[in-house]
Amino acid sequence: KLKLSSPNCAGTAELNFTVGHNGGGGEESQEKELIFVVNATGNGIDFTNAGNNHISDNQIQLITDALTGANSDAVDAIRLPFHWGDYNPSLGVYRNSELGIAINWIRSLRPLNPPKIDLLFVPILSGGDTRIPSNELSVDNNGNKQDCTYGLSTVPSYYSNTAASLISTALDNLLNYLQSNHGNSIRVIEFAAGQSEEHYMPFTSNYDGCGCGQCFGGIGDYSTGAALPAWRNFLLGRYGLGILPFNINGSAHTASSAPIPNVGVTAGNNYNMNYSQQAYRELFRFYSDGIFNVWKRFHDKVKSLTNFKTGYVIPDFLNEQGTRWIFHGGTIWLAMKYADQ
């Protein structure tokens, strides 16, 4: 029996199940294994620091303790998040050898029973990276880039064709290397662009009175070279060439002239996503579609090149942030049909 509770939640929940560690134990536990993963939160790999075996400074002790301390055999896997731009800092440069050193060092800490490695690929670039055209970077409806909450990083739009092509090439290099050199070491690979290592629509919080990450600011993606043409193609596929059967921002439009509905910069509960209006219901579908499609391309790539599992990291199931703020709520059912975990 597992009992879950929290000081921030009203009530508790209990779940009865039979399970053995890492799939061992009772007869009913074999299909649903219980995995204990230690997460190197934030950025687990420092591709430039050979002295640390390319593990980030603030994760060395965590990983060492997890694999050499008391009850260390209980740890099944170490999860390493890393950024696309750190792994692939410029065209044609892929830091596979550095990644391999990090993987090998972690597994050497427990040589008789090496842990599996989970990897999280975060599709953002370093600040100032110019590979993505400026009009294909994710921005809110006031043109603010995702620079505050992401530490001045370069965040491509989910709808950027340039980013999709570059990410595909980077994944070709990454996955072929991992399958050839660490095929028995990798347990699962995940893909998520949210600020908290979860997969959702990035947002901005860089406005007066709100520090980075403290509250929601600019919601959605209004990039003129990526999200806007994708939005118009989305509407064209649903409604054809005529006048749309609903207004957007108070005016009638065809699909080819339609602006992205103005959500506005809001804090707290984003009630500007007024789902009594069809325009906002369509916008939710569009954003959820974009969130799902970028992950599904990743999933298909992993399955075509490796035998690794894929994961889909969900911020929550039933909280309203998934429908009003970061728009992953419409992706969960479909993504979980494909994800291995």
Coordinates of C-alpha atoms in Angstrom, one line a residue:
K1 CA 0.0 0.0 0.0
L2 CA 1.3 3.4 -1.0
K3 CA -0.1 6.5 0.7
L4 CA 0.5 9.9 -0.9
S5 CA 0.0 13.2 0.8
S6 CA 1.3 16.7 0.6
P7 CA 1.1 19.8 2.9
N8 CA 0.0 21.8 -0.2
C9 CA -2.9 19.5 -1.1
A10 CA -6.1 18.8 0.7
G11 CA -6.5 15.1 1.4
T12 CA -4.6 11.9 0.7
A13 CA -4.7 9.0 -1.8
E14 CA -3.9 5.4 -1.4
L15 CA -3.0 2.8 -4.0
N16 CA -2.8 -0.9 -3.4
F17 CA -0.4 -2.9 -5.6
T18 CA 2.0 -5.8 -5.7
V19 CA 5.4 -5.0 -7.0
G20 CA 9.0 -6.0 -6.6
H21 CA 12.1 -3.8 -7.1
N22 CA 13.0 -3.5 -10.7
G23 CA 10.3 -5.9 -11.8
G24 CA 11.2 -8.7 -9.3
G25 CA 9.0 -10.1 -6.6
G26 CA 5.3 -11.0 -6.7
E27 CA 3.7 -12.7 -9.7
E28 CA 1.7 -9.6 -10.6
S29 CA 4.7 -7.3 -10.8
Q30 CA 6.4 -8.4 -13.9
E31 CA 4.6 -6.3 -16.4
K32 CA 4.6 -3.1 -14.3
E33 CA 8.1 -2.6 -12.9
L34 CA 8.9 -0.1 -10.3
I35 CA 11.9 2.0 -11.3
F36 CA 13.9 4.2 -9.0
V37 CA 15.6 7.0 -11.0
V38 CA 17.8 9.7 -9.5
N39 CA 17.4 12.9 -11.6
A40 CA 20.4 15.3 -12.1
T41 CA 17.9 18.2 -12.2
G42 CA 18.5 21.2 -14.5
N43 CA 21.5 20.3 -16.6
G44 CA 23.3 17.1 -15.7
I45 CA 26.1 17.3 -18.3
D46 CA 28.8 19.9 -18.6
F47 CA 30.3 19.2 -22.1
T48 CA 33.2 21.6 -21.5
N49 CA 34.4 20.3 -18.1
A50 CA 36.7 17.3 -18.7
G51 CA 37.9 17.5 -15.1
N52 CA 34.4 16.5 -13.9
N53 CA 34.1 13.7 -16.5
H54 CA 31.6 16.2 -18.1
I55 CA 29.2 16.0 -15.2
S56 CA 27.9 19.4 -14.0
D57 CA 29.5 20.7 -10.8
N58 CA 26.3 20.7 -8.8
Q59 CA 25.4 17.1 -9.7
I60 CA 28.7 15.3 -8.9
Q61 CA 27.9 14.8 -5.3
L62 CA 24.3 13.8 -5.9
I63 CA 25.3 11.1 -8.4
T64 CA 28.2 9.8 -6.3
D65 CA 26.1 9.5 -3.2
A66 CA 23.3 7.8 -5.1
L67 CA 25.6 5.1 -6.5
T68 CA 28.0 4.6 -3.6
G69 CA 26.1 5.4 -0.5
A70 CA 23.8 3.3 1.7
N71 CA 21.2 1.4 -0.2
S72 CA 22.8 2.4 -3.5
D73 CA 21.7 -0.8 -5.2
A74 CA 18.2 0.5 -5.0
V75 CA 18.9 3.1 -7.7
D76 CA 18.0 1.7 -11.1
A77 CA 19.0 4.7 -13.3
I78 CA 20.5 8.1 -13.4
R79 CA 18.7 10.8 -15.4
L80 CA 20.8 13.3 -17.2
P81 CA 19.0 16.4 -18.7
F82 CA 21.1 18.3 -21.3
H83 CA 20.5 21.1 -23.8
W84 CA 20.6 20.7 -27.5
G85 CA 22.8 23.8 -27.9
D86 CA 25.4 22.4 -25.4
Y87 CA 25.5 19.0 -27.2
N88 CA 25.5 20.6 -30.7
P89 CA 27.0 24.1 -30.2
S90 CA 27.4 24.8 -33.9
L91 CA 26.7 23.3 -37.3
G92 CA 28.4 19.9 -37.7
V93 CA 29.8 19.8 -34.1
Y94 CA 28.3 17.0 -31.9
R95 CA 29.9 16.3 -28.5
N96 CA 29.4 12.5 -28.5
S97 CA 32.7 11.7 -26.9
E98 CA 32.0 14.0 -24.0
L99 CA 28.6 12.5 -23.5
G100 CA 30.2 9.0 -23.6
I101 CA 32.7 10.0 -20.9
A102 CA 29.9 11.1 -18.6
I103 CA 27.9 7.9 -19.2
N104 CA 30.9 5.7 -18.6
W105 CA 31.9 7.5 -15.4
I106 CA 28.5 7.2 -13.9
R107 CA 28.3 3.5 -14.6
S108 CA 31.9 3.0 -13.2
L109 CA 30.7 4.2 -9.8
R110 CA 28.9 0.9 -9.3
P111 CA 30.8 -1.5 -11.6
L112 CA 29.3 -4.8 -10.4
N113 CA 25.8 -3.6 -11.2
P114 CA 26.0 -0.5 -13.4
P115 CA 23.0 1.7 -13.4
K116 CA 21.0 2.4 -16.6
I117 CA 21.1 5.9 -18.0
D118 CA 18.1 8.0 -18.8
L119 CA 18.6 11.1 -21.1
L120 CA 16.4 14.2 -21.4
F121 CA 17.1 16.2 -24.6
V122 CA 16.0 19.8 -24.1
P123 CA 15.5 21.5 -27.5
I124 CA 16.9 25.0 -26.7
L125 CA 20.1 26.7 -27.8
S126 CA 22.5 29.0 -26.0
G127 CA 21.8 32.8 -26.0
G128 CA 22.9 34.5 -29.1
D129 CA 22.8 31.4 -31.3
T130 CA 21.9 32.6 -34.8
R131 CA 21.0 29.3 -36.4
I132 CA 17.3 29.9 -36.0
P133 CA 15.9 33.0 -37.9
S134 CA 14.6 35.6 -35.4
N135 CA 11.0 35.3 -36.7
E136 CA 11.1 31.6 -35.9
L137 CA 12.0 32.0 -32.2
S138 CA 9.2 31.5 -29.7
V139 CA 7.8 34.9 -28.5
D140 CA 4.7 36.0 -26.6
N141 CA 2.1 38.3 -28.1
N142 CA 4.1 41.3 -27.2
G143 CA 7.2 40.0 -28.9
N144 CA 9.0 39.0 -25.7
K145 CA 11.4 36.1 -26.3
Q146 CA 11.7 33.2 -23.9
D147 CA 14.8 34.8 -22.5
C148 CA 14.0 35.5 -18.9
T149 CA 12.7 32.1 -17.7
Y150 CA 15.3 30.3 -19.8
G151 CA 18.3 32.3 -18.6
L152 CA 18.8 34.2 -21.8
S153 CA 18.7 31.1 -24.0
T154 CA 17.5 30.8 -27.6
V155 CA 14.2 29.0 -27.7
P156 CA 12.9 28.0 -31.1
S157 CA 9.2 27.9 -31.9
Y158 CA 7.7 24.4 -31.9
Y159 CA 6.5 25.4 -35.4
S160 CA 10.0 26.4 -36.7
N161 CA 10.9 24.4 -39.8
T162 CA 14.5 25.4 -39.4
A163 CA 14.6 24.1 -35.9
A164 CA 12.9 20.9 -36.9
S165 CA 15.5 20.2 -39.5
L166 CA 18.4 21.0 -37.3
I167 CA 17.0 18.9 -34.4
S168 CA 16.4 16.0 -36.7
T169 CA 20.1 16.1 -37.8
A170 CA 21.3 16.4 -34.2
L171 CA 19.2 13.4 -33.2
D172 CA 20.5 11.4 -36.1
N173 CA 24.0 11.9 -34.7
L174 CA 23.1 11.4 -31.1
L175 CA 21.0 8.3 -31.5
N176 CA 23.3 6.5 -33.9
Y177 CA 26.2 7.2 -31.5
L178 CA 24.3 6.0 -28.4
Q179 CA 23.0 2.8 -30.1
S180 CA 26.4 1.9 -31.4
N181 CA 28.4 2.7 -28.3
H182 CA 26.0 2.6 -25.3
G183 CA 23.2 0.4 -26.6
N184 CA 23.0 -1.6 -23.4
S185 CA 23.4 1.4 -21.1
I186 CA 20.5 3.6 -22.1
R187 CA 17.1 2.8 -20.6
V188 CA 14.9 5.7 -21.9
I189 CA 15.3 9.0 -23.8
E190 CA 12.9 11.9 -23.3
F191 CA 12.3 15.2 -25.0
A192 CA 10.9 18.2 -23.3
A193 CA 11.1 22.0 -23.8
G194 CA 9.4 23.2 -20.6
Q195 CA 11.3 25.2 -18.0
S196 CA 10.8 22.4 -15.4
E197 CA 12.0 19.5 -17.6
E198 CA 8.4 18.8 -18.6
H199 CA 7.0 19.0 -22.1
Y200 CA 4.7 22.0 -22.6
M201 CA 4.5 25.3 -24.4
P202 CA 7.3 27.7 -23.1
F203 CA 6.2 31.0 -21.6
T204 CA 7.7 34.3 -20.7
S205 CA 7.7 36.1 -17.3
N206 CA 9.9 39.0 -18.1
Y207 CA 7.7 42.0 -17.2
D208 CA 7.7 44.5 -14.4
G209 CA 6.9 43.1 -11.0
C210 CA 7.5 39.5 -11.8
G211 CA 10.9 37.8 -11.4
C212 CA 11.9 35.0 -13.7
G213 CA 9.8 31.9 -13.0
Q214 CA 7.7 33.5 -10.3
C215 CA 4.4 33.8 -12.3
F216 CA 3.0 33.4 -15.7
G217 CA 3.5 36.3 -18.1
G218 CA 3.3 35.9 -21.9
I219 CA 1.4 32.8 -22.8
G220 CA 1.6 30.9 -26.1
D221 CA 3.7 31.4 -29.3
Y222 CA 3.2 34.3 -31.7
S223 CA 6.3 33.9 -33.9
T224 CA 5.6 35.5 -37.2
G225 CA 7.8 33.1 -39.3
A226 CA 6.7 29.9 -37.6
A227 CA 3.6 29.9 -35.4
L228 CA 1.6 32.4 -37.5
P229 CA 1.9 30.5 -40.9
A230 CA 1.3 27.2 -39.1
W231 CA -1.8 28.6 -37.4
R232 CA -3.2 29.7 -40.8
N233 CA -2.5 26.3 -42.3
F234 CA -4.2 24.7 -39.4
L235 CA -7.3 26.8 -39.9
L236 CA -7.2 26.2 -43.7
G237 CA -7.2 22.4 -43.1
R238 CA -10.2 22.7 -40.7
Y239 CA -12.3 25.4 -42.4
G240 CA -11.2 25.8 -46.0
L241 CA -10.9 29.1 -47.9
G242 CA -14.0 31.0 -46.9
I243 CA -14.7 33.3 -44.0
L244 CA -14.2 31.5 -40.7
P245 CA -17.3 30.7 -38.7
F246 CA -16.0 32.7 -35.7
N247 CA -14.4 36.1 -35.1
I248 CA -10.8 36.5 -33.9
N249 CA -10.0 39.5 -31.7
G250 CA -13.5 40.9 -32.6
S251 CA -13.2 40.7 -36.4
A252 CA -14.0 38.3 -39.2
H253 CA -11.1 36.6 -41.1
T254 CA -10.3 33.9 -43.6
A255 CA -7.8 31.3 -42.7
S256 CA -5.2 33.0 -44.8
S257 CA -5.6 36.4 -43.0
A258 CA -6.3 35.1 -39.5
P259 CA -4.1 36.5 -36.6
I260 CA -3.4 34.3 -33.6
P261 CA -6.0 35.2 -31.0
N262 CA -4.6 37.7 -28.5
V263 CA -4.2 36.0 -25.1
G264 CA -2.5 38.9 -23.4
V265 CA 0.1 39.0 -20.7
T266 CA -1.4 37.7 -17.5
A267 CA -0.4 36.6 -14.0
G268 CA -2.1 33.8 -12.0
N269 CA -5.0 32.0 -13.6
N270 CA -5.1 32.8 -17.3
Y271 CA -8.7 33.5 -17.8
N272 CA -8.0 35.3 -21.0
M273 CA -8.2 31.9 -22.6
N274 CA -12.0 32.2 -22.7
Y275 CA -13.2 28.8 -24.0
S276 CA -16.7 30.1 -24.4
Q277 CA -15.3 31.6 -27.6
Q278 CA -14.5 29.3 -30.5
A279 CA -11.3 31.2 -31.4
Y280 CA -9.7 30.2 -28.1
R281 CA -10.9 26.6 -28.4
E282 CA -9.2 26.4 -31.8
L283 CA -6.1 28.0 -30.4
F284 CA -5.9 25.4 -27.7
R285 CA -6.2 22.7 -30.3
F286 CA -3.4 24.4 -32.3
Y287 CA -1.0 24.7 -29.4
S288 CA -1.7 21.2 -28.2
D289 CA -1.1 19.9 -31.7
G290 CA 2.3 21.7 -31.9
I291 CA 3.4 20.4 -28.5
F292 CA 2.4 16.9 -29.5
N293 CA 3.9 16.9 -33.0
V294 CA 7.4 18.1 -32.0
W295 CA 7.5 15.2 -29.4
K296 CA 6.1 12.7 -31.9
R297 CA 8.8 13.5 -34.4
F298 CA 11.3 12.8 -31.7
H299 CA 9.6 9.5 -30.7
D300 CA 9.5 8.3 -34.3
K301 CA 13.2 9.1 -34.7
V302 CA 14.2 7.2 -31.6
K303 CA 12.2 4.2 -32.6
S304 CA 13.6 4.2 -36.2
L305 CA 17.3 4.3 -35.1
T306 CA 17.4 2.6 -31.7
N307 CA 15.8 0.0 -29.4
F308 CA 15.5 2.6 -26.6
K309 CA 12.3 3.5 -24.8
T310 CA 10.8 6.9 -25.1
G311 CA 9.2 9.0 -22.3
Y312 CA 6.7 11.7 -22.2
V313 CA 7.0 14.0 -19.1
I314 CA 3.7 15.5 -18.0
P315 CA 3.4 18.5 -15.7
D316 CA 0.0 17.4 -14.4
F317 CA -3.1 15.5 -15.4
L318 CA -6.0 17.6 -14.1
N319 CA -4.7 21.0 -13.2
E320 CA -6.0 24.0 -15.2
Q321 CA -2.5 25.1 -16.2
G322 CA -2.6 22.4 -18.9
T323 CA -5.6 24.1 -20.6
R324 CA -5.1 27.8 -19.7
W325 CA -1.3 28.4 -19.5
I326 CA 1.0 25.9 -21.1
F327 CA -1.4 23.9 -23.3
H328 CA -0.2 20.4 -22.9
G329 CA -3.6 19.2 -21.7
G330 CA -4.7 18.3 -25.2
T331 CA -1.6 16.1 -25.8
I332 CA -1.7 13.7 -22.9
W333 CA -4.0 11.0 -24.2
L334 CA -2.4 10.8 -27.6
A335 CA 1.2 11.0 -26.5
M336 CA 0.7 8.2 -23.9
K337 CA -0.5 5.9 -26.7
Y338 CA 3.0 6.1 -28.1
A339 CA 5.3 6.7 -25.1
D340 CA 6.8 3.8 -23.3
Q341 CA 6.6 5.6 -20.0

